[in-house]
Coordinates of C-alpha atoms and ligand atoms in Angstrom, one line a residue:
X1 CA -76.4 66.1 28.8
X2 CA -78.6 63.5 30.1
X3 CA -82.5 64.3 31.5
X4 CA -84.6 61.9 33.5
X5 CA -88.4 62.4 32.1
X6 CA -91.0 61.4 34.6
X7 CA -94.5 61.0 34.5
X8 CA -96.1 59.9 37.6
X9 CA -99.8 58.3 37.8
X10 CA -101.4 58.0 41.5
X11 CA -99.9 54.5 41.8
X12 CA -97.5 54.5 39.3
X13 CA -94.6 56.0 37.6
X14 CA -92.9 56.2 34.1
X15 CA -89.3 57.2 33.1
X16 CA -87.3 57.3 30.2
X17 CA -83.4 58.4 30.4
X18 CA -82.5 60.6 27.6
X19 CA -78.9 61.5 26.1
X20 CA -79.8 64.8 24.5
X21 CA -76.5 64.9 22.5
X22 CA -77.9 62.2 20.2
X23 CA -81.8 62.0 21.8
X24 CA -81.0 58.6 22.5
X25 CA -83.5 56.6 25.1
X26 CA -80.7 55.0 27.7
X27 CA -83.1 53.8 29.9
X28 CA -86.9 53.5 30.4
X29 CA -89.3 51.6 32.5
X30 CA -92.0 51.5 35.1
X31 CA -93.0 51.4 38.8
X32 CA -96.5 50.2 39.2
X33 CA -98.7 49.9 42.2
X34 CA -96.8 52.3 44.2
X35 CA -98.8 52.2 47.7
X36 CA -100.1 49.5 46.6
X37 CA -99.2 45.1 47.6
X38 CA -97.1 43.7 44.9
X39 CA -95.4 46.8 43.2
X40 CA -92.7 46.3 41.3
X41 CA -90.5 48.3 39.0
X42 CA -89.8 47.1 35.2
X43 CA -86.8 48.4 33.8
X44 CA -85.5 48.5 30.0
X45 CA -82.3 49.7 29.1
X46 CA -80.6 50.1 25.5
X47 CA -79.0 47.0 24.9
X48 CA -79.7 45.1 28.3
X49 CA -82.7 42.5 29.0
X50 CA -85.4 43.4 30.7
X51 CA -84.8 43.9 34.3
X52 CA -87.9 43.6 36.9
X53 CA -87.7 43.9 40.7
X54 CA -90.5 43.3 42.9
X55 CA -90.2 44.9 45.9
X56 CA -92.4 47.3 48.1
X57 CA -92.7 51.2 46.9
X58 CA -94.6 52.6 50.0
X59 CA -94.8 56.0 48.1
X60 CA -93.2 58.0 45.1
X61 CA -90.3 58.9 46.8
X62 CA -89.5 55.1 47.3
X63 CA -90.4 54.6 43.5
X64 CA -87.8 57.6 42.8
X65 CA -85.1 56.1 45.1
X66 CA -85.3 53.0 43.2
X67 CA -85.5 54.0 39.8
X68 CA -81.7 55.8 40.9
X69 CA -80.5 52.7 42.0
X70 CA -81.7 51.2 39.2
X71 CA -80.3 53.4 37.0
X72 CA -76.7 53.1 38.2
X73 CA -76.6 49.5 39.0
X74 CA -73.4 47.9 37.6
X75 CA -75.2 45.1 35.5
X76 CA -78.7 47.0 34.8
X77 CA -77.5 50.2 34.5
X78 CA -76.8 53.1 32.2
X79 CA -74.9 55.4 34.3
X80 CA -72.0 55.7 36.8
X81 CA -73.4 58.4 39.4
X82 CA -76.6 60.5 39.9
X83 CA -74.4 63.4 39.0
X84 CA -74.9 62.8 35.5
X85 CA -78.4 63.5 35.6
X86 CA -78.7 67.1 34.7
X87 CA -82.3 67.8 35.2
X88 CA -85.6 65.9 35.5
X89 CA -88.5 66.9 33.2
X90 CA -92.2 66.2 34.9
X91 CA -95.0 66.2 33.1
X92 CA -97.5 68.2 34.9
X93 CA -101.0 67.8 34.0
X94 CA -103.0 71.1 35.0
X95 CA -100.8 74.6 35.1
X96 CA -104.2 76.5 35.2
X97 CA -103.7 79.6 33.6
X98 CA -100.6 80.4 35.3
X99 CA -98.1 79.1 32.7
X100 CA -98.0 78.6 29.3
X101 CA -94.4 77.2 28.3
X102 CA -92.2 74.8 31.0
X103 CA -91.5 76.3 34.1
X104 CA -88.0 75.5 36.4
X105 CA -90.1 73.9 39.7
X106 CA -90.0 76.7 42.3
X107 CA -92.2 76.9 45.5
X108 CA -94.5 78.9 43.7
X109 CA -95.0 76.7 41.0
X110 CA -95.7 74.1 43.4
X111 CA -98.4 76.4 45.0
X112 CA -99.8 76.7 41.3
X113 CA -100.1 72.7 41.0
X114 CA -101.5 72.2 44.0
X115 CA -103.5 74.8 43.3
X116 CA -105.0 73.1 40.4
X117 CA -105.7 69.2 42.1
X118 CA -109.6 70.2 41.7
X119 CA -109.0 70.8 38.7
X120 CA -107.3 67.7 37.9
X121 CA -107.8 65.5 41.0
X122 CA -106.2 62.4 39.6
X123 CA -103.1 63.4 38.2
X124 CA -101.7 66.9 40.3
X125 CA -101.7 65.6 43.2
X126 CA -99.3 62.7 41.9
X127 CA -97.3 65.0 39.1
X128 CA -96.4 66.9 42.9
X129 CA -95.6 63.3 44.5
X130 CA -93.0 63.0 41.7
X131 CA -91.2 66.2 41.9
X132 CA -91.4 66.5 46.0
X133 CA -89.4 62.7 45.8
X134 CA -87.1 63.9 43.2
X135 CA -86.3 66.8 45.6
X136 CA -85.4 64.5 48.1
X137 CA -84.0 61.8 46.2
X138 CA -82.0 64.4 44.3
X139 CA -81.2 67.7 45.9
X140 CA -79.9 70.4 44.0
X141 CA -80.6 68.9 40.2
X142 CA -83.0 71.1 38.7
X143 CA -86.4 69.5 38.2
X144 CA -89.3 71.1 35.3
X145 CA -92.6 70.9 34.9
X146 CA -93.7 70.5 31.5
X147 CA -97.8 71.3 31.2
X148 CA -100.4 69.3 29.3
X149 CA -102.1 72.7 29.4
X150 CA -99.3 75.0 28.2
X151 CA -100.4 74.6 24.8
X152 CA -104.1 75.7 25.1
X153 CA -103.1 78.8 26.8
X154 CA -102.1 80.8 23.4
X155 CA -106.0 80.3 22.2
X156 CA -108.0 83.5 22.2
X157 CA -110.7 84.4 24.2
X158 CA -113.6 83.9 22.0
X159 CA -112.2 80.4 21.8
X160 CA -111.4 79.4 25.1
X161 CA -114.6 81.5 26.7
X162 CA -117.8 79.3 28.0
X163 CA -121.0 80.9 27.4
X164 CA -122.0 81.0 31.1
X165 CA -122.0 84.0 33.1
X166 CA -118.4 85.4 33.0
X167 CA -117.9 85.4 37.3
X168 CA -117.2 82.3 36.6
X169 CA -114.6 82.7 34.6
X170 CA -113.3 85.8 36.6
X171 CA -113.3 84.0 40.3
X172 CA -113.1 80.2 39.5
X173 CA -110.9 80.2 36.4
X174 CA -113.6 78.2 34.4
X175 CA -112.8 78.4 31.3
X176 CA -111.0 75.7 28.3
X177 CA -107.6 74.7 29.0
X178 CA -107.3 71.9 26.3
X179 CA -105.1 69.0 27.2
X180 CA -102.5 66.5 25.5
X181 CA -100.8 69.8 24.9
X182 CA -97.6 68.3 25.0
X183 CA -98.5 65.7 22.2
X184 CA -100.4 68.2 19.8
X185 CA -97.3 70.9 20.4
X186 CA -94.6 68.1 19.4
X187 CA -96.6 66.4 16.5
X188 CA -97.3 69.8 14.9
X189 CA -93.9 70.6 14.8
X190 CA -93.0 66.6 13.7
X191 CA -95.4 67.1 11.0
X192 CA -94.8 70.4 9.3
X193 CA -90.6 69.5 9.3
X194 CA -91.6 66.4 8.2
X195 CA -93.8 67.7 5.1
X196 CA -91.5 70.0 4.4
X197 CA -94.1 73.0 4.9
X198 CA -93.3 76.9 6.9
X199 CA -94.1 76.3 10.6
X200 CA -94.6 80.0 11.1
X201 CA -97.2 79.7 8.2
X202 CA -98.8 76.3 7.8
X203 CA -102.3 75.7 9.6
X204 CA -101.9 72.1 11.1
X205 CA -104.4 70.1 12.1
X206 CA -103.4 67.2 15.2
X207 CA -105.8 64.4 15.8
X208 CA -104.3 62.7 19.0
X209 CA -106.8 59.5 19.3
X210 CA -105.7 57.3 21.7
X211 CA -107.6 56.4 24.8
X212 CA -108.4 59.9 25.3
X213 CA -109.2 62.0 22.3
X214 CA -108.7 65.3 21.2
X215 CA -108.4 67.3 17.9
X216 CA -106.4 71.0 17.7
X217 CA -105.7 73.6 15.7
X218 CA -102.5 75.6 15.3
X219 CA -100.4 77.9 13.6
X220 CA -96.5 78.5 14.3
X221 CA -97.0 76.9 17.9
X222 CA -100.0 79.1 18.3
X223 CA -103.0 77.0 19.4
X224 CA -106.5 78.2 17.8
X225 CA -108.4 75.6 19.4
X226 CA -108.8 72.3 21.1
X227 CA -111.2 70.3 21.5
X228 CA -110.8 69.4 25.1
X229 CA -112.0 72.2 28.1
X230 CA -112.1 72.5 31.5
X231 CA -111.0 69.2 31.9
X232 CA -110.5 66.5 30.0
X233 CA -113.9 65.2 29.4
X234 CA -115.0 67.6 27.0
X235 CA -114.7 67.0 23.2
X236 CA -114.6 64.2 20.9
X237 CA -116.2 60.1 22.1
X238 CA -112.9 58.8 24.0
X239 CA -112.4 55.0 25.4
X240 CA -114.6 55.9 28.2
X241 CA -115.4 59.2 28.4
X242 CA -118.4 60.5 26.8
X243 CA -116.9 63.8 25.4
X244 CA -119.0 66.6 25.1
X245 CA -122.5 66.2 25.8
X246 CA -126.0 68.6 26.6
X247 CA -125.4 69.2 30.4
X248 CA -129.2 68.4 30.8
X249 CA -128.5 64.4 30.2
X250 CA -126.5 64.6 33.7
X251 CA -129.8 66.0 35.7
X252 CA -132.0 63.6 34.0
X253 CA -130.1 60.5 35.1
X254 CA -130.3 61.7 38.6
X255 CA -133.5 62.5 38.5
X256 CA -134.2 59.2 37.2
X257 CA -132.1 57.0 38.5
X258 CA -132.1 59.0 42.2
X259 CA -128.4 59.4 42.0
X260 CA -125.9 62.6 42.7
X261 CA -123.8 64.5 40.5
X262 CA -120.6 62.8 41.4
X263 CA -122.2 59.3 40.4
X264 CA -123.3 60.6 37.2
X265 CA -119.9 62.2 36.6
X266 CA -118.3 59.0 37.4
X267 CA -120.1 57.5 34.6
X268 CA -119.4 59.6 32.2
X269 CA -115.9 59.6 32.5
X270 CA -115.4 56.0 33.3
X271 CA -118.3 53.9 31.7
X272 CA -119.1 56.0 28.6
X273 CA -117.4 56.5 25.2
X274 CA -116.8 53.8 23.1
X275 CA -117.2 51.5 25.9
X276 CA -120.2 52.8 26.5
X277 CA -122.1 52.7 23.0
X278 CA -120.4 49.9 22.1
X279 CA -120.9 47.5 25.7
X280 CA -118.1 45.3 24.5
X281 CA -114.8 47.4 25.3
X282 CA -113.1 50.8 25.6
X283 CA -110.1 49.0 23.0
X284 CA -110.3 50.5 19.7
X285 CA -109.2 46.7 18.9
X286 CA -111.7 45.1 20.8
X287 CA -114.8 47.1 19.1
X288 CA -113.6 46.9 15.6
X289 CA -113.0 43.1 15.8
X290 CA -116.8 43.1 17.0
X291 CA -117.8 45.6 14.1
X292 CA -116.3 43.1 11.4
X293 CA -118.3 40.4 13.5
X294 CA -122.0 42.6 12.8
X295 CA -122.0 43.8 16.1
X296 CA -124.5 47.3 15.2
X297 CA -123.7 48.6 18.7
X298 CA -119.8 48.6 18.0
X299 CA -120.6 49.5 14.7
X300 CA -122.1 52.9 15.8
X301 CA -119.6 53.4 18.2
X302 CA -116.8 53.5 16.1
X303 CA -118.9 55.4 13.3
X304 CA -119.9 57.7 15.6
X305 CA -116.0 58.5 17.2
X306 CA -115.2 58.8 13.4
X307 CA -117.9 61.6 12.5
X308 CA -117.3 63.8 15.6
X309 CA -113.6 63.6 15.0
X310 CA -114.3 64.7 10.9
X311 CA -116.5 67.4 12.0
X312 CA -113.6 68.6 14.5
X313 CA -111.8 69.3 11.5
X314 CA -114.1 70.7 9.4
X315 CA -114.8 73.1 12.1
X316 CA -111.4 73.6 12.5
X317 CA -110.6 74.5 8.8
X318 CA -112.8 77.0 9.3
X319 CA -111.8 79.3 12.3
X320 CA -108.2 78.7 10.5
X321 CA -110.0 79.5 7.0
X322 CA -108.0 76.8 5.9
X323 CA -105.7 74.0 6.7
X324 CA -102.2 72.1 5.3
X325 CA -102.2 69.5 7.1
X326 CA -103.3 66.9 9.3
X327 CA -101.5 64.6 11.3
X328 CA -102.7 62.0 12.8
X329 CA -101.6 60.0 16.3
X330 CA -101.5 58.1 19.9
X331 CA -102.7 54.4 19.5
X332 CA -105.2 54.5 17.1
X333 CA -104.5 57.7 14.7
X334 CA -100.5 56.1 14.7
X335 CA -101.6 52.7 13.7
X336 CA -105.7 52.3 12.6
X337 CA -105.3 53.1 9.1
X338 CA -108.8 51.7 9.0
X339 CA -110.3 54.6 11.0
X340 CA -107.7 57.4 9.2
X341 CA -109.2 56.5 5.8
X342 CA -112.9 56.8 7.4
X343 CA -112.5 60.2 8.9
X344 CA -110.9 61.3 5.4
X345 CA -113.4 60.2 3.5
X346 CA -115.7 62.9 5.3
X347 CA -113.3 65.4 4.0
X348 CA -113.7 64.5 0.0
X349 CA -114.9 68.0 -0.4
X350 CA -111.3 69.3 0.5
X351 CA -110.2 67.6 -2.6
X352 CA -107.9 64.8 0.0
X353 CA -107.3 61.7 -1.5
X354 CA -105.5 59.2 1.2
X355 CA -102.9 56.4 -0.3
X356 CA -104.0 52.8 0.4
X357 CA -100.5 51.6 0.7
X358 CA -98.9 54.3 2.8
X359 CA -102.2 54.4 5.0
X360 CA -101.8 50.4 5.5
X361 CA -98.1 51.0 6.7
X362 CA -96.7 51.2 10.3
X363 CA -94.0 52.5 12.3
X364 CA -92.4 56.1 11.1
X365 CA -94.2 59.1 10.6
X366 CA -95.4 59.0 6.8
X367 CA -97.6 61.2 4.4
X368 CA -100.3 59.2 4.0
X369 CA -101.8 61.8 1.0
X370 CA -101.5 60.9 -2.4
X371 CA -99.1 64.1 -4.5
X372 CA -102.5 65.4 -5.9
X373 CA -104.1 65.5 -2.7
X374 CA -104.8 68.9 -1.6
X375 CA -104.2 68.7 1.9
X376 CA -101.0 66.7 3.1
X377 CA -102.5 63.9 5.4
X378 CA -99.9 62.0 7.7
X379 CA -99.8 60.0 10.2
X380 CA -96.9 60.8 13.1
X381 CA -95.8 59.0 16.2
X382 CA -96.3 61.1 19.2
X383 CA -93.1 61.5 21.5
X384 CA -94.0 63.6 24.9
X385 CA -91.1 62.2 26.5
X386 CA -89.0 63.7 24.2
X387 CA -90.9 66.6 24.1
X388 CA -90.7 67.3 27.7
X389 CA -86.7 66.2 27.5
X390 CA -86.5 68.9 25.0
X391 CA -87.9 71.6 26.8
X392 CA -86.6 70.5 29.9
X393 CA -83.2 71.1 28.3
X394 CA -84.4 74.8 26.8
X395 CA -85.1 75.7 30.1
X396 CA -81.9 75.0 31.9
X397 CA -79.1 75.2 29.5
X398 CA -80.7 79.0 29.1
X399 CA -80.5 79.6 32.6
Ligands
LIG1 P1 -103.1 55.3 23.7 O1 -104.0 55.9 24.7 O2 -102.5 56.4 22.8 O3 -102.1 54.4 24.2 O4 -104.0 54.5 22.7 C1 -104.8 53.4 23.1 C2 -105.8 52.9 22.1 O5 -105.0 52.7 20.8 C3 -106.5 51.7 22.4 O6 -107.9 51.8 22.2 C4 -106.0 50.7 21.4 O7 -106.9 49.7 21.0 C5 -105.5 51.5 20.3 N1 -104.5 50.9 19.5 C6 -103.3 50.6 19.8 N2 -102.6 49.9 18.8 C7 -103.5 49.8 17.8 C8 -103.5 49.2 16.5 N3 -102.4 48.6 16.1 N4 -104.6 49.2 15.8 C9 -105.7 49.8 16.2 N5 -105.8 50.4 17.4 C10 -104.7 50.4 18.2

């Protein structure tokens, strides 16, 4: 059974063909400036060259028309007809706190997401765009949405509550939601199989650090926290956003500078972080090359993203009372064995001793723990395309 994954961007979207008898990757690529002059589609599949057409993509439904074409094309190709598509997994940012597993796309559902575009102004509103021109493009082939949100939605109360008066809660649905759901769901599963440890019992630990950051906590699928709230702002020091902060700092600057919330806002998502300490780049690669070089304010940047993320964990050992593993991934918890060993060496105290040679190492997931250490450490390549193919295929082949 084959299932298109798509995740659409405002001006852009990705797709990655999956045979789910073998969870093979047929065919991936990308349409980029969709809406935009000079979009163009770049398409990979198994075993073929690279395949790139430029050509205008008015809208997503153009994007999806092409990607079919593409798809079946005789020479670029992977498939004979459309029919072979069984059903197309979206990933859906914001499900508020209407869903928490993958949902078959219904009219309702579509109410929910559109629901939630204040929420999540910059990807609903697009995540809809995909599965509205996969409707048209493909009528009749059952489309999901898989929810960066799902996963947050098992936390309790006390965890996902803000102290702020609870009408807020009750009539605006503020509250944590927690995002990169589909990556921390997936790589606490990769990682507990992988170490060989009880999913129903082992208390894992996910670090997702890529350019947005966020740490959870979870036990047999059941999330105890997150890091990241209402939106994805709050938590640890990301690329450019500032994670979580005192509220009071966003006042001040207006008052200051004589700006409005939306400016300050702006700022803090876009121009803060790493970036933002640092004033040489939101690219883990970029600050750490000017760390080695003595640059202080890289140098407390990347110190900094390491100590929140460490006391993430130690505050997550604690509401678990205790933790088996932690996995790290995304860009730089896959591949930076430089920051890995940093935040571990905050966590001495847990008696976890990293190996050098398995931490230099790239690629595959690996335990990155020495035997004696007392807390299995790895590092494990997320997947959310196949985690949305897989759930994708739950949901229909149970229908
Ligand atoms: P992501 O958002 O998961 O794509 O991660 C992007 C971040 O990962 C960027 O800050 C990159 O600098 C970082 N990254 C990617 N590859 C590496 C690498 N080999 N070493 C260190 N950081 C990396």
């Amino acid at each position: 059974m084959k299932i298109l994954v798509l995740n659409c961007g405002s001006s852009s979207l990705k797709y990655q063909l999956i045979d789910m008898d073998n969870e093979e990757v047929l065919a991936k690529g990308l349409c980029e400036r969709i809406g935009i002059d000079g979009s163009k589609l770049t398409h990979k599949a198994e075993g073929k060259d690279p395949y790139v057409v430029e050509t205008p993509l008015p809208d997503h439904e153009a994007a999806i028309k092409l990607v079919m074409n593409t798809l079946v094309d005789p020479e670029h190709g992977v498939i004979e007809s459309v029919d072979e598509i069984a059903a197309v997994g979206h990933r859906v940012v914001h499900g508020g706190q209407a869903y928490s597993s993958a949902t078959l796309v219904t009219p309702t559902v579509k109410k929910v997401i559109r629901d939630c575009f204040e929420l999540s102004p910059l990807h609903n509103p697009a995540n809809l765009m995909g599965i509205e021109a996969c409707e048209a493009a493909m009528p009749g082939v059952p489309n999901v949405a898989v929810f960066d949100t799902a996963f947050g939605q098992s936390m309790d109360e006390k965890a996902f509550i803000y102290a702020i008066p609870y009408d807020y809660y009750e009539k605006y649905g503020i509250r944590r939601y927690g995002f990169h759901g589909i990556s921390h769901s997936y790589v606490s599963k990769e990682a507990v199989r992988f170490a060989g440890l009880d999913y129903k019992t082992a208390k894992v630990i996910v670090c997702h650090l890529g350019n947005g950051a966020s740490v959870s906590a979870s036990i047999n699928g059941k999330c105890i926290d997150t890091s990241m709230g209402l939106t994805p702002l709050q938590g640890s020091i990301m690329g450019t956003r500032s994670g979580s902060i005192d509220p009071t700092i966003i006042q001040y600057i207006c008052h200051k500078e004589g700006r409005n919330v939306d400016y300050v806002m702006d700022i803090l998502n876009k121009q803060s972080g790493i970036l933002g300490i640092s004033g040489v780049s939101s690219d883990f690669r970029d600050v750490q090359a000017a760390q080695h070089e003595g640059n202080h304010r890289a140098d407390v940047a990347i110190q900094s993203f390491v100590y929140r993320i460490a006391k993430y964990i130690g505050s997550y050992i604690t509401a678990m009372n205790g933790v088996d593993i932690i996995a790290f991934t995304a860009g730089v918890g896959e591949n930076d064995g430089e920051i890995r060993k940093a935040v571990c060496d905050y966590l001495g105290y847990l008696g976890i001793t990293i190996d050098d040679e398995a931490n230099a190492m790239r690629g595959k997931e690996r335990i990155i723990s020495t035997p004696d250490s007392k807390v299995i450490v790895a590092a494990v390549p997320t997947n959310e395309e196949l985690a949305i193919a897989r759930q994708t295929l739950a949901l229909v082949t149970s229908r």
